PDB file of C-alpha atoms and ligand atoms in Angstrom:
ATOM      1  CA  MET A   1      46.057  45.047  37.716  1.00  0.00           C
ATOM      2  CA  ALA A   2      44.570  48.209  39.199  1.00  0.00           C
ATOM      3  CA  THR A   3      45.970  51.210  41.008  1.00  0.00           C
ATOM      4  CA  VAL A   4      44.220  51.761  44.342  1.00  0.00           C
ATOM      5  CA  LEU A   5      44.453  54.487  46.974  1.00  0.00           C
ATOM      6  CA  TYR A   6      44.764  53.458  50.624  1.00  0.00           C
ATOM      7  CA  PRO A   7      44.145  56.712  52.536  1.00  0.00           C
ATOM      8  CA  GLY A   8      44.600  57.116  56.269  1.00  0.00           C
ATOM      9  CA  SER A   9      46.089  59.260  58.974  1.00  0.00           C
ATOM     10  CA  PHE A  10      48.785  56.667  59.851  1.00  0.00           C
ATOM     11  CA  ASP A  11      49.819  58.525  63.028  1.00  0.00           C
ATOM     12  CA  PRO A  12      51.750  56.313  63.297  1.00  0.00           C
ATOM     13  CA  LEU A  13      51.720  53.371  60.853  1.00  0.00           C
ATOM     14  CA  HIS A  14      51.264  50.008  62.623  1.00  0.00           C
ATOM     15  CA  LEU A  15      51.269  46.301  61.739  1.00  0.00           C
ATOM     16  CA  GLY A  16      47.522  46.319  60.949  1.00  0.00           C
ATOM     17  CA  HIS A  17      48.140  48.945  58.255  1.00  0.00           C
ATOM     18  CA  ILE A  18      51.003  46.870  56.841  1.00  0.00           C
ATOM     19  CA  ASP A  19      48.638  43.884  56.594  1.00  0.00           C
ATOM     20  CA  VAL A  20      46.149  45.962  54.545  1.00  0.00           C
ATOM     21  CA  ILE A  21      48.942  47.242  52.279  1.00  0.00           C
ATOM     22  CA  GLU A  22      50.237  43.698  51.670  1.00  0.00           C
ATOM     23  CA  GLN A  23      46.709  42.396  50.961  1.00  0.00           C
ATOM     24  CA  SER A  24      46.114  45.298  48.526  1.00  0.00           C
ATOM     25  CA  VAL A  25      49.331  44.575  46.635  1.00  0.00           C
ATOM     26  CA  ALA A  26      48.399  40.885  46.315  1.00  0.00           C
ATOM     27  CA  LEU A  27      44.843  41.658  45.147  1.00  0.00           C
ATOM     28  CA  PHE A  28      45.193  44.798  43.038  1.00  0.00           C
ATOM     29  CA  GLY A  29      48.844  45.335  42.092  1.00  0.00           C
ATOM     30  CA  LYS A  30      49.751  49.008  42.521  1.00  0.00           C
ATOM     31  CA  VAL A  31      48.987  50.755  45.804  1.00  0.00           C
ATOM     32  CA  ILE A  32      49.265  54.446  46.650  1.00  0.00           C
ATOM     33  CA  VAL A  33      49.359  54.949  50.417  1.00  0.00           C
ATOM     34  CA  GLY A  34      47.828  58.391  50.940  1.00  0.00           C
ATOM     35  CA  VAL A  35      48.840  60.093  54.178  1.00  0.00           C
ATOM     36  CA  MET A  36      46.066  62.554  55.020  1.00  0.00           C
ATOM     37  CA  HIS A  37      44.573  64.651  57.805  1.00  0.00           C
ATOM     38  CA  ASN A  38      41.577  63.235  59.598  1.00  0.00           C
ATOM     39  CA  PRO A  39      39.637  66.361  60.568  1.00  0.00           C
ATOM     40  CA  THR A  40      37.911  64.438  63.395  1.00  0.00           C
ATOM     41  CA  LYS A  41      41.228  63.633  65.119  1.00  0.00           C
ATOM     42  CA  PRO A  42      43.377  66.044  67.146  1.00  0.00           C
ATOM     43  CA  SER A  43      46.520  67.422  65.531  1.00  0.00           C
ATOM     44  CA  GLY A  44      48.982  64.613  65.105  1.00  0.00           C
ATOM     45  CA  MET A  45      51.974  63.261  66.970  1.00  0.00           C
ATOM     46  CA  PHE A  46      53.947  63.268  63.684  1.00  0.00           C
ATOM     47  CA  ASP A  47      53.476  65.674  60.762  1.00  0.00           C
ATOM     48  CA  LEU A  48      52.449  64.352  57.348  1.00  0.00           C
ATOM     49  CA  GLU A  49      56.019  64.301  55.985  1.00  0.00           C
ATOM     50  CA  GLN A  50      57.346  62.368  59.010  1.00  0.00           C
ATOM     51  CA  ARG A  51      54.514  59.822  58.685  1.00  0.00           C
ATOM     52  CA  LYS A  52      55.257  59.497  54.957  1.00  0.00           C
ATOM     53  CA  ASP A  53      58.967  58.896  55.599  1.00  0.00           C
ATOM     54  CA  MET A  54      58.255  56.237  58.259  1.00  0.00           C
ATOM     55  CA  ILE A  55      55.863  54.406  55.911  1.00  0.00           C
ATOM     56  CA  LYS A  56      58.396  54.532  53.058  1.00  0.00           C
ATOM     57  CA  ALA A  57      61.071  53.073  55.314  1.00  0.00           C
ATOM     58  CA  SER A  58      58.696  50.355  56.550  1.00  0.00           C
ATOM     59  CA  ILE A  59      57.439  49.095  53.177  1.00  0.00           C
ATOM     60  CA  SER A  60      60.593  49.444  51.075  1.00  0.00           C
ATOM     61  CA  TYR A  61      60.349  45.679  50.341  1.00  0.00           C
ATOM     62  CA  LEU A  62      57.136  46.334  48.334  1.00  0.00           C
ATOM     63  CA  PRO A  63      58.207  48.047  45.068  1.00  0.00           C
ATOM     64  CA  SER A  64      54.641  48.506  43.748  1.00  0.00           C
ATOM     65  CA  VAL A  65      53.683  50.709  46.696  1.00  0.00           C
ATOM     66  CA  LYS A  66      54.082  54.489  46.506  1.00  0.00           C
ATOM     67  CA  VAL A  67      53.632  56.728  49.543  1.00  0.00           C
ATOM     68  CA  MET A  68      52.293  60.254  49.091  1.00  0.00           C
ATOM     69  CA  ALA A  69      50.999  62.985  51.421  1.00  0.00           C
ATOM     70  CA  PHE A  70      47.793  64.767  50.412  1.00  0.00           C
ATOM     71  CA  GLU A  71      45.977  67.838  51.699  1.00  0.00           C
ATOM     72  CA  GLY A  72      42.207  67.994  51.159  1.00  0.00           C
ATOM     73  CA  LEU A  73      39.739  65.322  50.154  1.00  0.00           C
ATOM     74  CA  ALA A  74      40.448  61.622  49.634  1.00  0.00           C
ATOM     75  CA  VAL A  75      38.316  61.613  46.470  1.00  0.00           C
ATOM     76  CA  ASP A  76      40.479  64.394  44.977  1.00  0.00           C
ATOM     77  CA  ALA A  77      43.576  62.322  45.771  1.00  0.00           C
ATOM     78  CA  VAL A  78      41.951  59.374  43.943  1.00  0.00           C
ATOM     79  CA  LYS A  79      41.524  61.545  40.842  1.00  0.00           C
ATOM     80  CA  GLN A  80      45.030  63.025  41.116  1.00  0.00           C
ATOM     81  CA  VAL A  81      46.722  59.608  41.069  1.00  0.00           C
ATOM     82  CA  LYS A  82      44.134  58.052  38.705  1.00  0.00           C
ATOM     83  CA  ALA A  83      43.275  55.293  41.190  1.00  0.00           C
ATOM     84  CA  ALA A  84      40.420  52.919  40.372  1.00  0.00           C
ATOM     85  CA  PHE A  85      39.028  52.992  43.916  1.00  0.00           C
ATOM     86  CA  ILE A  86      39.729  53.505  47.609  1.00  0.00           C
ATOM     87  CA  VAL A  87      40.831  50.629  49.851  1.00  0.00           C
ATOM     88  CA  LYS A  88      40.163  50.595  53.605  1.00  0.00           C
ATOM     89  CA  GLY A  89      40.904  48.030  56.312  1.00  0.00           C
ATOM     90  CA  LEU A  90      38.196  46.853  58.707  1.00  0.00           C
ATOM     91  CA  ARG A  91      39.028  45.665  62.225  1.00  0.00           C
ATOM     92  CA  THR A  92      35.669  45.708  64.020  1.00  0.00           C
ATOM     93  CA  GLY A  93      31.982  46.460  63.606  1.00  0.00           C
ATOM     94  CA  GLY A  94      32.769  49.950  64.887  1.00  0.00           C
ATOM     95  CA  ASP A  95      35.135  50.506  61.970  1.00  0.00           C
ATOM     96  CA  PHE A  96      32.427  49.310  59.585  1.00  0.00           C
ATOM     97  CA  GLU A  97      29.944  51.952  60.806  1.00  0.00           C
ATOM     98  CA  VAL A  98      32.401  54.782  60.237  1.00  0.00           C
ATOM     99  CA  GLU A  99      33.819  53.461  56.964  1.00  0.00           C
ATOM    100  CA  GLN A 100      30.381  52.761  55.494  1.00  0.00           C
ATOM    101  CA  GLN A 101      29.316  56.369  56.093  1.00  0.00           C
ATOM    102  CA  MET A 102      32.518  57.697  54.503  1.00  0.00           C
ATOM    103  CA  ALA A 103      32.257  55.290  51.556  1.00  0.00           C
ATOM    104  CA  HIS A 104      28.638  56.293  50.819  1.00  0.00           C
ATOM    105  CA  THR A 105      29.459  59.990  51.130  1.00  0.00           C
ATOM    106  CA  ASN A 106      32.578  59.749  48.959  1.00  0.00           C
ATOM    107  CA  HIS A 107      30.573  57.901  46.323  1.00  0.00           C
ATOM    108  CA  ALA A 108      27.698  60.388  46.476  1.00  0.00           C
ATOM    109  CA  VAL A 109      29.963  63.392  45.897  1.00  0.00           C
ATOM    110  CA  SER A 110      32.377  61.911  43.349  1.00  0.00           C
ATOM    111  CA  GLY A 111      31.336  58.459  42.108  1.00  0.00           C
ATOM    112  CA  VAL A 112      34.491  56.953  43.722  1.00  0.00           C
ATOM    113  CA  ARG A 113      33.933  53.468  45.187  1.00  0.00           C
ATOM    114  CA  THR A 114      35.505  51.971  48.332  1.00  0.00           C
ATOM    115  CA  VAL A 115      36.551  48.350  48.877  1.00  0.00           C
ATOM    116  CA  TYR A 116      37.018  46.996  52.427  1.00  0.00           C
ATOM    117  CA  LEU A 117      39.619  44.448  53.423  1.00  0.00           C
ATOM    118  CA  PRO A 118      39.348  42.538  56.709  1.00  0.00           C
ATOM    119  CA  CYS A 119      42.441  42.814  58.915  1.00  0.00           C
ATOM    120  CA  LYS A 120      44.159  39.651  60.130  1.00  0.00           C
ATOM    121  CA  PRO A 121      42.399  38.476  63.332  1.00  0.00           C
ATOM    122  CA  ALA A 122      45.661  38.719  65.285  1.00  0.00           C
ATOM    123  CA  LEU A 123      45.933  42.430  64.442  1.00  0.00           C
ATOM    124  CA  VAL A 124      42.375  43.700  64.984  1.00  0.00           C
ATOM    125  CA  SER A 125      43.095  45.289  68.362  1.00  0.00           C
ATOM    126  CA  ILE A 126      45.985  47.460  67.220  1.00  0.00           C
ATOM    127  CA  SER A 127      45.232  51.164  66.963  1.00  0.00           C
ATOM    128  CA  SER A 128      47.411  54.220  66.375  1.00  0.00           C
ATOM    129  CA  ARG A 129      45.686  55.975  69.277  1.00  0.00           C
ATOM    130  CA  PHE A 130      46.728  53.298  71.781  1.00  0.00           C
ATOM    131  CA  ILE A 131      50.239  53.203  70.321  1.00  0.00           C
ATOM    132  CA  ARG A 132      50.559  56.968  70.887  1.00  0.00           C
ATOM    133  CA  GLU A 133      49.272  56.625  74.465  1.00  0.00           C
ATOM    134  CA  ILE A 134      51.530  53.693  75.348  1.00  0.00           C
ATOM    135  CA  ALA A 135      54.610  55.355  73.833  1.00  0.00           C
ATOM    136  CA  GLN A 136      53.887  58.661  75.585  1.00  0.00           C
ATOM    137  CA  TYR A 137      53.669  56.900  78.968  1.00  0.00           C
ATOM    138  CA  GLY A 138      56.858  54.950  78.404  1.00  0.00           C
ATOM    139  CA  GLY A 139      55.454  51.583  77.319  1.00  0.00           C
ATOM    140  CA  ASP A 140      57.036  49.293  74.781  1.00  0.00           C
ATOM    141  CA  VAL A 141      55.185  49.258  71.430  1.00  0.00           C
ATOM    142  CA  THR A 142      57.762  47.296  69.473  1.00  0.00           C
ATOM    143  CA  SER A 143      55.363  44.345  69.006  1.00  0.00           C
ATOM    144  CA  LEU A 144      52.763  46.627  67.371  1.00  0.00           C
ATOM    145  CA  VAL A 145      54.729  48.733  64.880  1.00  0.00           C
ATOM    146  CA  PRO A 146      57.391  48.157  62.215  1.00  0.00           C
ATOM    147  CA  ALA A 147      61.007  48.806  63.259  1.00  0.00           C
ATOM    148  CA  PRO A 148      61.346  52.261  61.589  1.00  0.00           C
ATOM    149  CA  VAL A 149      58.282  53.515  63.513  1.00  0.00           C
ATOM    150  CA  ALA A 150      59.572  52.053  66.793  1.00  0.00           C
ATOM    151  CA  ALA A 151      62.869  53.874  66.191  1.00  0.00           C
ATOM    152  CA  GLU A 152      61.120  57.245  65.632  1.00  0.00           C
ATOM    153  CA  LEU A 153      58.972  56.773  68.749  1.00  0.00           C
ATOM    154  CA  ALA A 154      62.094  55.952  70.766  1.00  0.00           C
ATOM    155  CA  LYS A 155      63.666  59.209  69.514  1.00  0.00           C
ATOM    156  CA  LEU A 156      60.572  61.156  70.526  1.00  0.00           C
ATOM    157  CA  PHE A 157      60.342  59.557  73.994  1.00  0.00           C
ATOM    158  CA  PRO A 158      63.966  58.510  74.646  1.00  0.00           C
ATOM    159  CA  SER A 159      64.121  58.102  78.413  1.00  0.00           C
ATOM    160  CA  THR A 160      60.736  56.416  78.796  1.00  0.00           C
ATOM    161  CA  SER A 161      61.212  53.839  76.031  1.00  0.00           C
ATOM    162  CA  LEU A 162      64.638  52.890  77.300  1.00  0.00           C
ATOM    163  CA  THR A 163      63.414  52.653  80.891  1.00  0.00           C
ATOM    164  CA  SER A 164      60.631  50.314  79.836  1.00  0.00           C
ATOM    165  CA  LYS A 165      63.001  48.077  77.868  1.00  0.00           C
ATOM    166  CA  ARG A 166      65.495  48.005  80.723  1.00  0.00           C
ATOM    167  CA  GLN A 167      62.798  47.063  83.250  1.00  0.00           C
ATOM    168  CA  HIS A 168      61.635  44.280  80.964  1.00  0.00           C
ATOM    169  CA  LEU A 169      65.189  42.941  80.636  1.00  0.00           C
ATOM    170  CA  ASP A 170      65.749  43.210  84.392  1.00  0.00           C
ATOM    171  CA  THR A 171      62.640  41.210  85.269  1.00  0.00           C
ATOM    172  CA  ASN A 172      62.955  38.464  82.598  1.00  0.00           C
TER     173      ASN A 172
HETATM  174  O1  PNS B   1      43.255  56.428  59.376  1.00  0.00           O
HETATM  175  P1  PNS B   1      41.979  57.233  59.485  1.00  0.00           P
HETATM  176  O2  PNS B   1      42.132  58.361  60.487  1.00  0.00           O
HETATM  177  O3  PNS B   1      40.781  56.375  59.770  1.00  0.00           O
HETATM  178  O4  PNS B   1      41.767  57.885  58.042  1.00  0.00           O
HETATM  179  C1  PNS B   1      40.683  58.758  57.802  1.00  0.00           C
HETATM  180  C2  PNS B   1      40.937  59.556  56.522  1.00  0.00           C
HETATM  181  C3  PNS B   1      42.216  60.377  56.627  1.00  0.00           C
HETATM  182  C4  PNS B   1      41.017  58.612  55.347  1.00  0.00           C
HETATM  183  C5  PNS B   1      39.698  60.497  56.373  1.00  0.00           C
HETATM  184  O5  PNS B   1      39.591  61.366  57.470  1.00  0.00           O
HETATM  185  C6  PNS B   1      39.765  61.304  55.074  1.00  0.00           C
HETATM  186  O6  PNS B   1      39.344  60.825  54.042  1.00  0.00           O
HETATM  187  N1  PNS B   1      40.311  62.540  55.192  1.00  0.00           N
HETATM  188  C7  PNS B   1      40.406  63.436  54.053  1.00  0.00           C
HETATM  189  C8  PNS B   1      39.239  64.436  54.067  1.00  0.00           C
HETATM  190  C9  PNS B   1      38.016  63.855  53.369  1.00  0.00           C
HETATM  191  O7  PNS B   1      38.082  63.340  52.264  1.00  0.00           O
HETATM  192  N2  PNS B   1      36.857  63.961  54.056  1.00  0.00           N
HETATM  193  C10 PNS B   1      35.585  63.482  53.540  1.00  0.00           C
HETATM  194  C11 PNS B   1      35.155  62.205  54.259  1.00  0.00           C
HETATM  195  S1  PNS B   1      33.607  61.590  53.664  1.00  0.00           S
END
């Protein structure tokens, strides 16, 4: 049994993230989901506390998972929670390029190692960026996110989400 840190921006959490969390629990035991800023991404749709609350609500069936928000570096978060290593999910070759650079750099500056987990093939196309775009333009993202996240997005974009659902019901 090891404690591992799964850091990410999770803006918002989606089913691909849940897959990585479930795999990490099965393989390593205790998982800390670290909600962090990604300095390369624009300021978020949800703040860190909102993202943390949505993740907590979505993974409450996994008692060995703790959700925490961190400011600063992922490697400092690893030390703070005494994690053995970082876990990251890989969807595509593009993810690998980015993750490999981060993993090498994190190891060079701190000695912390990173382990990659492949996402389920059915989930490799899901991205938080597309979820934000679809939700903002009134699309239905309920097949891509857990129910607590869908509920928060519907609160944020009430008229558009309802319109989309109504249209779907009307035409099917
Ligand atoms: O879900 P994301 O956006 O791919 O997660 C990226 C994240 C938040 C894990 C990454 O940006 C990060 O580690 N941020 C904390 C700052 C840090 O440690 N930077 C050094 C990277 S080598």
